[in-house]
Amino acid sequence: MQRRKLLSWASALAIGLTASLGFLQPAEAAYPERPITIIVPWGAGGGTDATARIIATVLEEQLGPTVSVVNRTGGSGAVGHSAIAEAAPDGYTLGLATVEITMMHWQGLTDLTWEDYTPIALMNEDPAGMQVPVDAPYETLQDLLDAIAENPGSLHASGTGQGGIWHLSIAGMLNDLGYDPASVVWVPSEGAAPGLQELVAGGVHIVPCSLPEARSLIDAGRVKSLVIMAEERADLYPDIPTLKEETGSDWTMGAWRGIVGPAGLPEEVVEVLIPALEAVYNSEQYREFMAAQGYGIRWAAGDDFGAFMQRSDESMGEVMAAVGLAQN
């Protein structure tokens, strides 16, 4: 009888230990355990695509699993941004969100806003520059502003579609400086490249766009940039003054790109991704690539990136309302 009791007790102990050890095992493997996809809302071969691919390459080295880039185009960025927001919030589908996410809902193109995402890391920003032909009679921005004030409607600008980032950059600048945003006529184009070609051909007088986009024509001596709408001068062209240096205005505007996930991304996933992306941002490979392209870099993570997106959204709403483009 005593032996049976001892065996029964030993059996129960063994079962209990087995259960306890099983309970102590992790419920799932640590993130990430399988490939990650980064959705790009714009086409292959463009600046956003190139930025996403260098991030993916270096991020893969940091995390281990494959990191691939998928282009989801259409709807002026709405299709790809929607795909990011609608993905499962598990960290295996991320996206390279662009400044358009703070613009599209004001135009009525989508209901999505920056609040539909988990902000992870701002990786890039390219401020707007004010490009004019190299032989234009404007040596400073004030010379250009005086010409705009003297003959409202006589000067034409281009570089993107109506209500696009570069249209809003010049409209917002004029509005901030107390000029009528409509005093420069906007000529819609398919982007900065065709706008710049029109500039050198004499079809338009101004192209507000990023310095990297104007780089080849600046270096060729066909275009000059009067200011950039940034807090600091650009490393690419340190002789170009900021808007604040020239006018005292705090107005800044630029195209930016940052890694986001769908809303509700688990904190433990974000805690893995932020230091990994910071390592990407600080890597020699990333910095050399961005410098070679002339792209600007800017870092903000987590809540700081979220606050950056909120400020961008508010600025876009204000300027779009000022030029009559806001639909809500």
mmCIF file of C-alpha atoms in Angstrom, residues 3-306:
data_model
loop_
_atom_site.group_PDB
_atom_site.id
_atom_site.type_symbol
_atom_site.label_atom_id
_atom_site.label_comp_id
_atom_site.label_asym_id
_atom_site.label_seq_id
_atom_site.Cartn_x
_atom_site.Cartn_y
_atom_site.Cartn_z
ATOM 1 C CA ARG A 3 4.618 1.562 -2.326
ATOM 2 C CA ARG A 4 1.504 2.294 -4.416
ATOM 3 C CA LYS A 5 1.107 5.660 -2.688
ATOM 4 C CA LEU A 6 4.747 6.500 -3.371
ATOM 5 C CA LEU A 7 4.413 5.619 -7.067
ATOM 6 C CA SER A 8 1.225 7.655 -7.339
ATOM 7 C CA TRP A 9 2.884 10.645 -5.743
ATOM 8 C CA ALA A 10 5.919 10.354 -8.037
ATOM 9 C CA SER A 11 3.694 10.109 -11.110
ATOM 10 C CA ALA A 12 1.727 13.190 -10.093
ATOM 11 C CA LEU A 13 4.964 15.105 -9.498
ATOM 12 C CA ALA A 14 6.273 14.138 -12.927
ATOM 13 C CA ILE A 15 3.058 15.257 -14.602
ATOM 14 C CA GLY A 16 3.162 18.527 -12.684
ATOM 15 C CA LEU A 17 6.778 19.220 -13.636
ATOM 16 C CA THR A 18 6.059 18.463 -17.287
ATOM 17 C CA ALA A 19 3.115 20.856 -17.270
ATOM 18 C CA SER A 20 5.164 23.540 -15.527
ATOM 19 C CA LEU A 21 8.020 23.235 -17.968
ATOM 20 C CA GLY A 22 5.584 23.409 -20.869
ATOM 21 C CA PHE A 23 4.022 26.522 -19.395
ATOM 22 C CA LEU A 24 7.427 28.164 -19.154
ATOM 23 C CA GLN A 25 8.130 27.686 -22.863
ATOM 24 C CA PRO A 26 7.488 30.802 -24.978
ATOM 25 C CA ALA A 27 4.126 30.820 -26.720
ATOM 26 C CA GLU A 28 5.756 31.897 -29.981
ATOM 27 C CA ALA A 29 9.179 32.595 -31.402
ATOM 28 C CA ALA A 30 10.677 36.049 -31.040
ATOM 29 C CA TYR A 31 9.905 38.549 -33.805
ATOM 30 C CA PRO A 32 10.847 38.353 -36.616
ATOM 31 C CA GLU A 33 10.766 34.673 -37.529
ATOM 32 C CA ARG A 34 9.692 34.929 -41.181
ATOM 33 C CA PRO A 35 10.092 37.298 -44.176
ATOM 34 C CA ILE A 36 9.002 40.928 -43.957
ATOM 35 C CA THR A 37 7.408 42.933 -46.784
ATOM 36 C CA ILE A 38 7.727 46.688 -47.222
ATOM 37 C CA ILE A 39 4.934 48.157 -49.368
ATOM 38 C CA VAL A 40 5.866 51.159 -51.526
ATOM 39 C CA PRO A 41 2.893 53.270 -52.684
ATOM 40 C CA TRP A 42 4.772 54.465 -55.775
ATOM 41 C CA GLY A 43 6.262 52.872 -58.873
ATOM 42 C CA ALA A 44 9.518 50.978 -59.307
ATOM 43 C CA GLY A 45 12.541 53.064 -60.224
ATOM 44 C CA GLY A 46 11.494 56.267 -58.464
ATOM 45 C CA GLY A 47 13.036 57.917 -55.430
ATOM 46 C CA THR A 48 10.665 56.300 -52.936
ATOM 47 C CA ASP A 49 11.280 52.863 -54.436
ATOM 48 C CA ALA A 50 15.054 53.363 -54.351
ATOM 49 C CA THR A 51 14.934 54.531 -50.740
ATOM 50 C CA ALA A 52 12.789 51.544 -49.734
ATOM 51 C CA ARG A 53 15.176 49.090 -51.379
ATOM 52 C CA ILE A 54 18.305 50.383 -49.647
ATOM 53 C CA ILE A 55 16.423 50.328 -46.322
ATOM 54 C CA ALA A 56 15.274 46.752 -47.004
ATOM 55 C CA THR A 57 18.794 45.608 -47.897
ATOM 56 C CA VAL A 58 20.378 46.920 -44.706
ATOM 57 C CA LEU A 59 17.385 46.031 -42.502
ATOM 58 C CA GLU A 60 17.678 42.429 -43.641
ATOM 59 C CA GLU A 61 21.254 42.407 -42.375
ATOM 60 C CA GLN A 62 20.037 43.711 -39.015
ATOM 61 C CA LEU A 63 17.088 41.359 -38.521
ATOM 62 C CA GLY A 64 17.985 38.153 -40.365
ATOM 63 C CA PRO A 65 14.833 37.208 -42.319
ATOM 64 C CA THR A 66 14.363 38.363 -45.912
ATOM 65 C CA VAL A 67 12.983 41.892 -46.322
ATOM 66 C CA SER A 68 11.347 42.441 -49.708
ATOM 67 C CA VAL A 69 9.822 45.484 -51.411
ATOM 68 C CA VAL A 70 6.446 45.379 -53.161
ATOM 69 C CA ASN A 71 5.139 48.294 -55.248
ATOM 70 C CA ARG A 72 1.406 49.000 -54.926
ATOM 71 C CA THR A 73 0.626 51.947 -57.187
ATOM 72 C CA GLY A 74 -2.481 53.874 -58.127
ATOM 73 C CA GLY A 75 -4.809 56.582 -56.875
ATOM 74 C CA SER A 76 -2.012 59.140 -56.408
ATOM 75 C CA GLY A 77 -0.598 57.004 -53.625
ATOM 76 C CA ALA A 78 -3.957 56.028 -52.093
ATOM 77 C CA VAL A 79 -3.818 52.359 -53.190
ATOM 78 C CA GLY A 80 -0.461 51.601 -51.587
ATOM 79 C CA HIS A 81 -1.147 53.571 -48.429
ATOM 80 C CA SER A 82 -4.457 51.714 -48.078
ATOM 81 C CA ALA A 83 -2.666 48.367 -48.432
ATOM 82 C CA ILE A 84 -0.320 49.305 -45.591
ATOM 83 C CA ALA A 85 -3.168 50.397 -43.314
ATOM 84 C CA GLU A 86 -5.217 47.264 -44.048
ATOM 85 C CA ALA A 87 -2.380 44.777 -43.429
ATOM 86 C CA ALA A 88 -2.374 42.509 -40.398
ATOM 87 C CA PRO A 89 -0.741 44.344 -37.472
ATOM 88 C CA ASP A 90 1.894 41.683 -36.865
ATOM 89 C CA GLY A 91 5.039 43.402 -38.112
ATOM 90 C CA TYR A 92 5.426 41.300 -41.243
ATOM 91 C CA THR A 93 3.875 43.894 -43.564
ATOM 92 C CA LEU A 94 5.282 47.391 -43.202
ATOM 93 C CA GLY A 95 5.248 50.352 -45.555
ATOM 94 C CA LEU A 96 7.293 53.352 -46.642
ATOM 95 C CA ALA A 97 4.720 56.096 -46.134
ATOM 96 C CA THR A 98 5.242 59.400 -47.916
ATOM 97 C CA VAL A 99 4.184 62.998 -47.355
ATOM 98 C CA GLU A 100 1.076 62.377 -49.481
ATOM 99 C CA ILE A 101 -0.580 60.609 -46.538
ATOM 100 C CA THR A 102 -0.924 64.042 -44.918
ATOM 101 C CA MET A 103 -2.405 65.491 -48.124
ATOM 102 C CA MET A 104 -4.755 62.977 -49.728
ATOM 103 C CA HIS A 105 -7.587 63.144 -47.190
ATOM 104 C CA TRP A 106 -7.731 66.945 -47.480
ATOM 105 C CA GLN A 107 -8.264 66.478 -51.223
ATOM 106 C CA GLY A 108 -10.995 63.903 -50.678
ATOM 107 C CA LEU A 109 -8.955 61.096 -52.275
ATOM 108 C CA THR A 110 -9.125 58.845 -49.207
ATOM 109 C CA ASP A 111 -10.341 58.761 -45.624
ATOM 110 C CA LEU A 112 -6.911 57.626 -44.441
ATOM 111 C CA THR A 113 -4.834 59.928 -42.234
ATOM 112 C CA TRP A 114 -1.550 59.563 -40.401
ATOM 113 C CA GLU A 115 -3.516 58.228 -37.417
ATOM 114 C CA ASP A 116 -4.256 55.003 -39.341
ATOM 115 C CA TYR A 117 -0.634 53.916 -38.937
ATOM 116 C CA THR A 118 1.882 52.973 -36.285
ATOM 117 C CA PRO A 119 4.785 55.429 -36.742
ATOM 118 C CA ILE A 120 8.117 53.643 -36.574
ATOM 119 C CA ALA A 121 10.906 55.696 -38.162
ATOM 120 C CA LEU A 122 11.256 58.800 -40.343
ATOM 121 C CA MET A 123 14.179 58.084 -42.680
ATOM 122 C CA ASN A 124 14.308 60.857 -45.269
ATOM 123 C CA GLU A 125 13.248 64.426 -46.001
ATOM 124 C CA ASP A 126 13.962 66.547 -49.066
ATOM 125 C CA PRO A 127 12.998 70.214 -48.580
ATOM 126 C CA ALA A 128 11.577 72.278 -51.408
ATOM 127 C CA GLY A 129 13.928 74.599 -53.240
ATOM 128 C CA MET A 130 12.932 77.581 -55.400
ATOM 129 C CA GLN A 131 14.454 77.002 -58.827
ATOM 130 C CA VAL A 132 14.587 79.596 -61.605
ATOM 131 C CA PRO A 133 16.559 79.719 -64.890
ATOM 132 C CA VAL A 134 20.192 80.618 -64.354
ATOM 133 C CA ASP A 135 19.766 83.744 -66.511
ATOM 134 C CA ALA A 136 16.596 84.909 -64.733
ATOM 135 C CA PRO A 137 16.805 88.489 -63.412
ATOM 136 C CA TYR A 138 16.454 87.347 -59.799
ATOM 137 C CA GLU A 139 19.549 87.176 -57.656
ATOM 138 C CA THR A 140 17.644 86.665 -54.411
ATOM 139 C CA LEU A 141 14.238 85.397 -53.364
ATOM 140 C CA GLN A 142 13.228 88.954 -52.545
ATOM 141 C CA ASP A 143 13.864 89.934 -56.172
ATOM 142 C CA LEU A 144 11.442 87.190 -57.206
ATOM 143 C CA LEU A 145 8.865 88.180 -54.586
ATOM 144 C CA ASP A 146 9.016 91.796 -55.782
ATOM 145 C CA ALA A 147 8.334 90.650 -59.351
ATOM 146 C CA ILE A 148 5.378 88.556 -58.154
ATOM 147 C CA ALA A 149 3.939 91.495 -56.208
ATOM 148 C CA GLU A 150 4.379 93.936 -59.075
ATOM 149 C CA ASN A 151 2.672 91.733 -61.665
ATOM 150 C CA PRO A 152 0.360 89.186 -59.981
ATOM 151 C CA GLY A 153 -0.484 86.324 -62.324
ATOM 152 C CA SER A 154 2.342 87.046 -64.755
ATOM 153 C CA LEU A 155 4.689 84.346 -63.465
ATOM 154 C CA HIS A 156 4.024 80.623 -63.904
ATOM 155 C CA ALA A 157 5.299 77.688 -61.851
ATOM 156 C CA SER A 158 5.232 73.926 -62.289
ATOM 157 C CA GLY A 159 6.691 70.706 -60.903
ATOM 158 C CA THR A 160 3.775 68.473 -59.917
ATOM 159 C CA GLY A 161 0.022 68.151 -60.292
ATOM 160 C CA GLN A 162 -2.474 70.653 -58.943
ATOM 161 C CA GLY A 163 -2.402 70.321 -55.161
ATOM 162 C CA GLY A 164 0.803 68.255 -55.193
ATOM 163 C CA ILE A 165 3.646 68.697 -52.720
ATOM 164 C CA TRP A 166 5.603 71.252 -54.758
ATOM 165 C CA HIS A 167 2.490 73.261 -55.646
ATOM 166 C CA LEU A 168 1.688 73.484 -51.946
ATOM 167 C CA SER A 169 5.256 74.447 -51.093
ATOM 168 C CA ILE A 170 5.169 77.685 -53.104
ATOM 169 C CA ALA A 171 1.544 78.426 -52.255
ATOM 170 C CA GLY A 172 2.258 77.938 -48.561
ATOM 171 C CA MET A 173 5.370 80.105 -48.744
ATOM 172 C CA LEU A 174 3.492 82.936 -50.432
ATOM 173 C CA ASN A 175 0.630 82.643 -47.971
ATOM 174 C CA ASP A 176 3.004 82.681 -44.999
ATOM 175 C CA LEU A 177 4.775 85.772 -46.338
ATOM 176 C CA GLY A 178 1.515 87.648 -46.845
ATOM 177 C CA TYR A 179 1.215 87.274 -50.622
ATOM 178 C CA ASP A 180 -1.811 85.913 -52.444
ATOM 179 C CA PRO A 181 -1.054 82.208 -53.126
ATOM 180 C CA ALA A 182 -2.799 82.591 -56.479
ATOM 181 C CA SER A 183 -0.438 85.391 -57.564
ATOM 182 C CA VAL A 184 1.752 82.723 -59.198
ATOM 183 C CA VAL A 185 -0.150 80.646 -61.761
ATOM 184 C CA TRP A 186 0.328 76.906 -61.271
ATOM 185 C CA VAL A 187 0.825 74.798 -64.403
ATOM 186 C CA PRO A 188 0.180 71.113 -63.571
ATOM 187 C CA SER A 189 2.786 68.580 -64.696
ATOM 188 C CA GLU A 190 3.578 64.899 -64.192
ATOM 189 C CA GLY A 191 6.402 65.740 -61.832
ATOM 190 C CA ALA A 192 9.527 67.787 -61.235
ATOM 191 C CA ALA A 193 11.432 66.423 -64.257
ATOM 192 C CA PRO A 194 8.978 67.660 -66.917
ATOM 193 C CA GLY A 195 8.475 70.849 -64.930
ATOM 194 C CA LEU A 196 12.208 71.535 -64.994
ATOM 195 C CA GLN A 197 12.336 70.879 -68.726
ATOM 196 C CA GLU A 198 9.610 73.488 -69.164
ATOM 197 C CA LEU A 199 11.650 75.836 -66.986
ATOM 198 C CA VAL A 200 14.772 75.640 -69.147
ATOM 199 C CA ALA A 201 12.634 75.830 -72.296
ATOM 200 C CA GLY A 202 11.037 79.053 -71.092
ATOM 201 C CA GLY A 203 7.543 77.656 -70.650
ATOM 202 C CA VAL A 204 7.418 78.437 -66.926
ATOM 203 C CA HIS A 205 9.374 80.763 -64.657
ATOM 204 C CA ILE A 206 9.658 78.845 -61.365
ATOM 205 C CA VAL A 207 9.910 75.215 -60.298
ATOM 206 C CA PRO A 208 9.684 74.565 -56.568
ATOM 207 C CA CYS A 209 11.054 71.048 -56.071
ATOM 208 C CA SER A 210 13.710 69.221 -54.102
ATOM 209 C CA LEU A 211 17.371 69.946 -54.762
ATOM 210 C CA PRO A 212 18.112 66.322 -55.765
ATOM 211 C CA GLU A 213 15.501 66.583 -58.518
ATOM 212 C CA ALA A 214 17.090 69.794 -59.828
ATOM 213 C CA ARG A 215 20.647 68.619 -59.249
ATOM 214 C CA SER A 216 21.637 67.783 -62.829
ATOM 215 C CA LEU A 217 20.435 71.134 -64.168
ATOM 216 C CA ILE A 218 22.007 73.063 -61.282
ATOM 217 C CA ASP A 219 25.322 71.294 -61.865
ATOM 218 C CA ALA A 220 25.018 71.949 -65.613
ATOM 219 C CA GLY A 221 24.658 75.681 -64.946
ATOM 220 C CA ARG A 222 21.167 75.921 -66.434
ATOM 221 C CA VAL A 223 19.166 76.416 -63.234
ATOM 222 C CA LYS A 224 19.798 78.191 -59.947
ATOM 223 C CA SER A 225 18.073 77.750 -56.598
ATOM 224 C CA LEU A 226 17.257 80.879 -54.602
ATOM 225 C CA VAL A 227 16.333 79.285 -51.248
ATOM 226 C CA ILE A 228 15.365 76.014 -49.627
ATOM 227 C CA MET A 229 12.361 75.692 -47.310
ATOM 228 C CA ALA A 230 14.217 73.982 -44.484
ATOM 229 C CA GLU A 231 15.456 74.721 -41.004
ATOM 230 C CA GLU A 232 19.081 74.276 -42.102
ATOM 231 C CA ARG A 233 21.066 74.587 -45.299
ATOM 232 C CA ALA A 234 21.457 71.456 -47.388
ATOM 233 C CA ASP A 235 24.740 69.541 -47.398
ATOM 234 C CA LEU A 236 24.276 69.070 -51.139
ATOM 235 C CA TYR A 237 24.431 72.843 -51.805
ATOM 236 C CA PRO A 238 25.514 74.645 -48.625
ATOM 237 C CA ASP A 239 25.641 78.027 -50.392
ATOM 238 C CA ILE A 240 21.861 78.092 -50.896
ATOM 239 C CA PRO A 241 20.232 80.025 -48.023
ATOM 240 C CA THR A 242 17.177 78.904 -46.112
ATOM 241 C CA LEU A 243 13.862 80.699 -46.423
ATOM 242 C CA LYS A 244 14.214 81.919 -42.841
ATOM 243 C CA GLU A 245 17.629 83.408 -43.545
ATOM 244 C CA GLU A 246 16.210 85.332 -46.491
ATOM 245 C CA THR A 247 12.816 86.401 -45.130
ATOM 246 C CA GLY A 248 12.556 85.514 -41.451
ATOM 247 C CA SER A 249 9.724 83.077 -42.227
ATOM 248 C CA ASP A 250 9.564 79.806 -40.303
ATOM 249 C CA TRP A 251 7.683 78.111 -43.176
ATOM 250 C CA THR A 252 9.234 74.791 -44.139
ATOM 251 C CA MET A 253 8.029 72.208 -46.631
ATOM 252 C CA GLY A 254 9.481 69.046 -48.045
ATOM 253 C CA ALA A 255 8.816 65.552 -49.281
ATOM 254 C CA TRP A 256 9.450 62.914 -46.619
ATOM 255 C CA ARG A 257 9.435 59.146 -46.293
ATOM 256 C CA GLY A 258 9.190 56.949 -43.213
ATOM 257 C CA ILE A 259 8.629 53.347 -42.194
ATOM 258 C CA VAL A 260 5.189 52.703 -40.688
ATOM 259 C CA GLY A 261 3.011 49.741 -39.850
ATOM 260 C CA PRO A 262 -0.755 49.386 -39.650
ATOM 261 C CA ALA A 263 -2.380 50.851 -36.546
ATOM 262 C CA GLY A 264 -2.167 48.616 -33.508
ATOM 263 C CA LEU A 265 1.294 47.193 -34.141
ATOM 264 C CA PRO A 266 2.383 45.397 -30.923
ATOM 265 C CA GLU A 267 4.834 47.310 -28.754
ATOM 266 C CA GLU A 268 7.250 44.374 -28.700
ATOM 267 C CA VAL A 269 7.450 44.542 -32.515
ATOM 268 C CA VAL A 270 8.060 48.307 -32.501
ATOM 269 C CA GLU A 271 10.773 47.835 -29.883
ATOM 270 C CA VAL A 272 12.611 45.517 -32.279
ATOM 271 C CA LEU A 273 12.121 47.647 -35.399
ATOM 272 C CA ILE A 274 13.139 51.069 -34.063
ATOM 273 C CA PRO A 275 16.724 50.155 -33.049
ATOM 274 C CA ALA A 276 17.106 48.062 -36.210
ATOM 275 C CA LEU A 277 16.034 50.988 -38.398
ATOM 276 C CA GLU A 278 18.233 53.371 -36.425
ATOM 277 C CA ALA A 279 21.146 51.073 -37.218
ATOM 278 C CA VAL A 280 20.110 51.239 -40.901
ATOM 279 C CA TYR A 281 19.929 55.045 -40.733
ATOM 280 C CA ASN A 282 23.408 55.277 -39.188
ATOM 281 C CA SER A 283 24.965 52.682 -41.472
ATOM 282 C CA GLU A 284 27.663 53.672 -43.946
ATOM 283 C CA GLN A 285 25.785 51.829 -46.694
ATOM 284 C CA TYR A 286 22.578 53.836 -46.228
ATOM 285 C CA ARG A 287 24.277 57.201 -45.831
ATOM 286 C CA GLU A 288 26.556 56.721 -48.813
ATOM 287 C CA PHE A 289 23.632 55.679 -51.007
ATOM 288 C CA MET A 290 21.483 58.631 -49.956
ATOM 289 C CA ALA A 291 24.370 61.074 -50.381
ATOM 290 C CA ALA A 292 25.138 59.718 -53.844
ATOM 291 C CA GLN A 293 21.532 60.289 -54.874
ATOM 292 C CA GLY A 294 21.480 63.699 -53.220
ATOM 293 C CA TYR A 295 18.628 62.636 -50.936
ATOM 294 C CA GLY A 296 18.307 64.249 -47.530
ATOM 295 C CA ILE A 297 18.171 62.151 -44.372
ATOM 296 C CA ARG A 298 16.212 62.875 -41.226
ATOM 297 C CA TRP A 299 15.574 60.712 -38.179
ATOM 298 C CA ALA A 300 12.585 60.612 -35.863
ATOM 299 C CA ALA A 301 11.246 57.487 -34.188
ATOM 300 C CA GLY A 302 8.022 56.325 -32.566
ATOM 301 C CA ASP A 303 6.012 59.120 -30.972
ATOM 302 C CA ASP A 304 8.417 61.754 -32.323
ATOM 303 C CA PHE A 305 7.710 60.543 -35.864
ATOM 304 C CA GLY A 306 3.984 60.562 -35.064
#
